[in-house]
């Protein structure tokens, strides 16, 4: 895989993740306030879990 193709794939993946997040936020915003709070909490937990499971920079 060329560097350019790898970059394009990364950009497409980033765009898909952003679209997924925006879709999730739209769904949450349509819910009643109490349900919204719980849904934002669940989204936070999911994003935090993804962040923690990602690659780590051990050079710092």
Tab-separated table of N, CA, C and O in Angstrom:
chain	number	residue	atom	x	y	z
A	1	UNK	N	0.847	-1.178	0.000
A	1	UNK	CA	0.000	0.000	0.000
A	1	UNK	C	0.889	1.235	0.000
A	1	UNK	O	1.814	1.347	0.781
A	2	UNK	N	0.587	2.157	-0.873
A	2	UNK	CA	1.397	3.365	-0.959
A	2	UNK	C	1.075	4.302	0.201
A	2	UNK	O	0.040	4.183	0.854
A	3	UNK	N	1.949	5.232	0.444
A	3	UNK	CA	1.756	6.208	1.502
A	3	UNK	C	0.507	7.038	1.227
A	3	UNK	O	-0.264	7.338	2.138
A	4	UNK	N	0.294	7.382	-0.034
A	4	UNK	CA	-0.884	8.174	-0.403
A	4	UNK	C	-2.164	7.388	-0.162
A	4	UNK	O	-3.133	7.929	0.362
A	5	UNK	N	-2.179	6.119	-0.525
A	5	UNK	CA	-3.368	5.277	-0.306
A	5	UNK	C	-3.629	5.111	1.181
A	5	UNK	O	-4.783	5.118	1.618
A	6	UNK	N	-2.559	4.959	1.967
A	6	UNK	CA	-2.702	4.830	3.417
A	6	UNK	C	-3.297	6.107	3.999
A	6	UNK	O	-4.174	6.063	4.861
A	7	UNK	N	-2.840	7.237	3.518
A	7	UNK	CA	-3.352	8.529	3.971
A	7	UNK	C	-4.825	8.690	3.605
A	7	UNK	O	-5.623	9.171	4.412
A	8	UNK	N	-5.189	8.282	2.400
A	8	UNK	CA	-6.586	8.357	1.964
A	8	UNK	C	-7.474	7.457	2.818
A	8	UNK	O	-8.583	7.835	3.189
A	9	UNK	N	-6.988	6.261	3.129
A	9	UNK	CA	-7.756	5.332	3.954
A	9	UNK	C	-7.955	5.898	5.355
A	9	UNK	O	-9.033	5.787	5.937
A	10	UNK	N	-6.900	6.515	5.897
A	10	UNK	CA	-6.992	7.131	7.223
A	10	UNK	C	-8.002	8.278	7.210
A	10	UNK	O	-8.804	8.411	8.138
A	11	UNK	N	-7.982	9.097	6.183
A	11	UNK	CA	-8.915	10.221	6.071
A	11	UNK	C	-10.354	9.710	5.964
A	11	UNK	O	-11.257	10.273	6.585
A	12	UNK	N	-10.555	8.652	5.203
A	12	UNK	CA	-11.902	8.087	5.056
A	12	UNK	C	-12.380	7.514	6.386
A	12	UNK	O	-13.554	7.681	6.754
A	13	UNK	N	-11.480	6.845	7.117
A	13	UNK	CA	-11.836	6.284	8.420
A	13	UNK	C	-12.178	7.393	9.401
A	13	UNK	O	-13.145	7.304	10.153
A	14	UNK	N	-11.407	8.467	9.388
A	14	UNK	CA	-11.667	9.611	10.260
A	14	UNK	C	-13.020	10.236	9.953
A	14	UNK	O	-13.780	10.572	10.863
A	15	UNK	N	-13.320	10.390	8.679
A	15	UNK	CA	-14.596	10.970	8.276
A	15	UNK	C	-15.754	10.076	8.708
A	15	UNK	O	-16.778	10.570	9.193
A	16	UNK	N	-15.598	8.767	8.579
A	16	UNK	CA	-16.654	7.835	8.985
A	16	UNK	C	-16.883	7.897	10.493
A	16	UNK	O	-18.021	7.908	10.952
A	17	UNK	N	-15.805	7.954	11.260
A	17	UNK	CA	-15.943	8.047	12.723
A	17	UNK	C	-16.608	9.355	13.130
A	17	UNK	O	-17.434	9.374	14.034
A	18	UNK	N	-16.243	10.437	12.467
A	18	UNK	CA	-16.851	11.735	12.760
A	18	UNK	C	-18.340	11.692	12.447
A	18	UNK	O	-19.168	12.157	13.239
A	19	UNK	N	-18.702	11.106	11.304
A	19	UNK	CA	-20.108	10.989	10.923
A	19	UNK	C	-20.870	10.136	11.928
A	19	UNK	O	-22.009	10.450	12.281
A	20	UNK	N	-20.245	9.039	12.394
A	20	UNK	CA	-20.888	8.186	13.399
A	20	UNK	C	-21.125	8.960	14.692
A	20	UNK	O	-22.184	8.840	15.312
A	21	UNK	N	-20.147	9.748	15.093
A	21	UNK	CA	-20.287	10.535	16.316
A	21	UNK	C	-21.385	11.579	16.161
A	21	UNK	O	-22.228	11.750	17.046
A	22	UNK	N	-21.397	12.268	15.033
A	22	UNK	CA	-22.432	13.268	14.806
A	22	UNK	C	-23.821	12.642	14.785
A	22	UNK	O	-24.772	13.211	15.336
A	23	UNK	N	-23.945	11.469	14.196
A	23	UNK	CA	-25.232	10.764	14.181
A	23	UNK	C	-25.663	10.411	15.600
A	23	UNK	O	-26.827	10.578	15.961
A	24	UNK	N	-24.724	9.922	16.398
A	24	UNK	CA	-25.036	9.574	17.789
A	24	UNK	C	-25.471	10.817	18.565
A	24	UNK	O	-26.429	10.770	19.344
A	25	UNK	N	-24.792	11.929	18.341
A	25	UNK	CA	-25.153	13.169	19.032
A	25	UNK	C	-26.540	13.654	18.618
A	25	UNK	O	-27.317	14.142	19.456
A	26	UNK	N	-26.877	13.511	17.351
A	26	UNK	CA	-28.210	13.907	16.883
A	26	UNK	C	-29.291	13.072	17.559
A	26	UNK	O	-30.325	13.603	17.970
A	27	UNK	N	-29.062	11.769	17.674
A	27	UNK	CA	-30.022	10.891	18.342
A	27	UNK	C	-30.173	11.285	19.805
A	27	UNK	O	-31.289	11.383	20.330
A	28	UNK	N	-29.053	11.535	20.474
A	28	UNK	CA	-29.087	11.922	21.886
A	28	UNK	C	-29.863	13.223	22.062
A	28	UNK	O	-30.690	13.347	22.968
A	29	UNK	N	-29.619	14.195	21.212
A	29	UNK	CA	-30.260	15.501	21.345
A	29	UNK	C	-31.779	15.445	21.170
A	29	UNK	O	-32.491	16.334	21.625
A	30	UNK	N	-32.289	14.412	20.540
A	30	UNK	CA	-33.736	14.280	20.329
A	30	UNK	C	-34.439	13.641	21.529
A	30	UNK	O	-35.657	13.580	21.562
A	31	UNK	N	-33.681	13.187	22.515
A	31	UNK	CA	-34.253	12.513	23.669
A	31	UNK	C	-34.630	13.509	24.759
A	31	UNK	O	-34.099	14.614	24.816
A	32	UNK	N	-35.561	13.103	25.650
A	32	UNK	CA	-35.879	13.954	26.808
A	32	UNK	C	-34.628	14.173	27.661
A	32	UNK	O	-33.689	13.364	27.636
A	33	UNK	N	-34.634	15.231	28.434
A	33	UNK	CA	-33.444	15.661	29.183
A	33	UNK	C	-32.844	14.555	30.048
A	33	UNK	O	-31.631	14.335	30.010
A	34	UNK	N	-33.642	13.865	30.830
A	34	UNK	CA	-33.103	12.829	31.720
A	34	UNK	C	-32.435	11.716	30.918
A	34	UNK	O	-31.356	11.232	31.286
A	35	UNK	N	-33.036	11.315	29.824
A	35	UNK	CA	-32.456	10.277	28.979
A	35	UNK	C	-31.200	10.793	28.276
A	35	UNK	O	-30.255	10.040	28.061
A	36	UNK	N	-31.222	12.069	27.923
A	36	UNK	CA	-30.052	12.680	27.284
A	36	UNK	C	-28.831	12.613	28.189
A	36	UNK	O	-27.728	12.283	27.748
A	37	UNK	N	-29.036	12.927	29.459
A	37	UNK	CA	-27.922	12.910	30.412
A	37	UNK	C	-27.309	11.511	30.491
A	37	UNK	O	-26.085	11.361	30.453
A	38	UNK	N	-28.140	10.493	30.581
A	38	UNK	CA	-27.642	9.113	30.649
A	38	UNK	C	-26.940	8.729	29.346
A	38	UNK	O	-25.897	8.064	29.367
A	39	UNK	N	-27.489	9.156	28.211
A	39	UNK	CA	-26.898	8.820	26.916
A	39	UNK	C	-25.542	9.513	26.739
A	39	UNK	O	-24.600	8.907	26.219
A	40	UNK	N	-25.432	10.765	27.187
A	40	UNK	CA	-24.132	11.445	27.117
A	40	UNK	C	-23.115	10.751	28.023
A	40	UNK	O	-21.940	10.627	27.667
A	41	UNK	N	-23.560	10.287	29.173
A	41	UNK	CA	-22.667	9.552	30.065
A	41	UNK	C	-22.158	8.270	29.416
A	41	UNK	O	-20.970	7.951	29.491
A	42	UNK	N	-23.061	7.551	28.753
A	42	UNK	CA	-22.677	6.309	28.072
A	42	UNK	C	-21.721	6.609	26.912
A	42	UNK	O	-20.747	5.878	26.696
A	43	UNK	N	-21.994	7.684	26.171
A	43	UNK	CA	-21.111	8.069	25.067
A	43	UNK	C	-19.724	8.437	25.597
A	43	UNK	O	-18.702	8.030	25.039
A	44	UNK	N	-19.690	9.163	26.690
A	44	UNK	CA	-18.411	9.524	27.313
A	44	UNK	C	-17.630	8.277	27.690
A	44	UNK	O	-16.426	8.170	27.417
A	45	UNK	N	-18.310	7.322	28.334
A	45	UNK	CA	-17.637	6.088	28.742
A	45	UNK	C	-17.080	5.340	27.530
A	45	UNK	O	-15.952	4.835	27.564
A	46	UNK	N	-17.858	5.282	26.455
A	46	UNK	CA	-17.419	4.591	25.241
A	46	UNK	C	-16.191	5.280	24.632
A	46	UNK	O	-15.214	4.624	24.282
A	47	UNK	N	-16.243	6.604	24.534
A	47	UNK	CA	-15.108	7.336	23.961
A	47	UNK	C	-13.865	7.214	24.841
A	47	UNK	O	-12.754	7.061	24.337
A	48	UNK	N	-14.050	7.260	26.153
A	48	UNK	CA	-12.912	7.107	27.064
A	48	UNK	C	-12.292	5.717	26.931
A	48	UNK	O	-11.068	5.571	26.912
A	49	UNK	N	-13.131	4.692	26.801
A	49	UNK	CA	-12.634	3.325	26.639
A	49	UNK	C	-11.844	3.196	25.341
A	49	UNK	O	-10.770	2.600	25.306
A	50	UNK	N	-12.344	3.818	24.259
A	50	UNK	CA	-11.626	3.784	22.980
A	50	UNK	C	-10.282	4.497	23.092
A	50	UNK	O	-9.262	4.031	22.574
A	51	UNK	N	-10.273	5.635	23.754
A	51	UNK	CA	-9.041	6.401	23.919
A	51	UNK	C	-8.014	5.604	24.716
A	51	UNK	O	-6.837	5.542	24.349
A	52	UNK	N	-8.453	4.986	25.788
A	52	UNK	CA	-7.541	4.201	26.633
A	52	UNK	C	-7.009	2.969	25.912
A	52	UNK	O	-5.908	2.513	26.211
A	53	UNK	N	-7.768	2.423	24.971
A	53	UNK	CA	-7.332	1.204	24.287
A	53	UNK	C	-6.439	1.502	23.071
A	53	UNK	O	-5.883	0.583	22.474
A	54	UNK	N	-6.288	2.776	22.743
A	54	UNK	CA	-5.485	3.160	21.591
A	54	UNK	C	-4.001	3.055	21.862
A	54	UNK	O	-3.562	2.782	22.987
A	55	UNK	N	-3.203	3.258	20.827
A	55	UNK	CA	-1.743	3.195	20.993
A	55	UNK	C	-1.264	4.287	21.950
A	55	UNK	O	-1.835	5.362	22.025
A	56	UNK	N	-0.241	3.972	22.669
A	56	UNK	CA	0.320	4.918	23.645
A	56	UNK	C	1.678	5.430	23.164
A	56	UNK	O	2.445	4.694	22.584
A	57	UNK	N	1.951	6.691	23.468
A	57	UNK	CA	3.245	7.286	23.140
A	57	UNK	C	4.145	7.117	24.368
A	57	UNK	O	4.021	7.846	25.339
A	58	UNK	N	5.008	6.137	24.317
A	58	UNK	CA	5.875	5.845	25.456
A	58	UNK	C	7.122	6.701	25.489
A	58	UNK	O	7.910	6.624	26.430
A	59	UNK	N	7.304	7.557	24.478
A	59	UNK	CA	8.502	8.400	24.430
A	59	UNK	C	8.382	9.623	25.332
A	59	UNK	O	9.371	10.288	25.581
A	60	UNK	N	7.181	9.918	25.792
A	60	UNK	CA	6.977	11.128	26.627
A	60	UNK	C	7.449	10.923	28.038
A	60	UNK	O	7.572	9.903	28.574
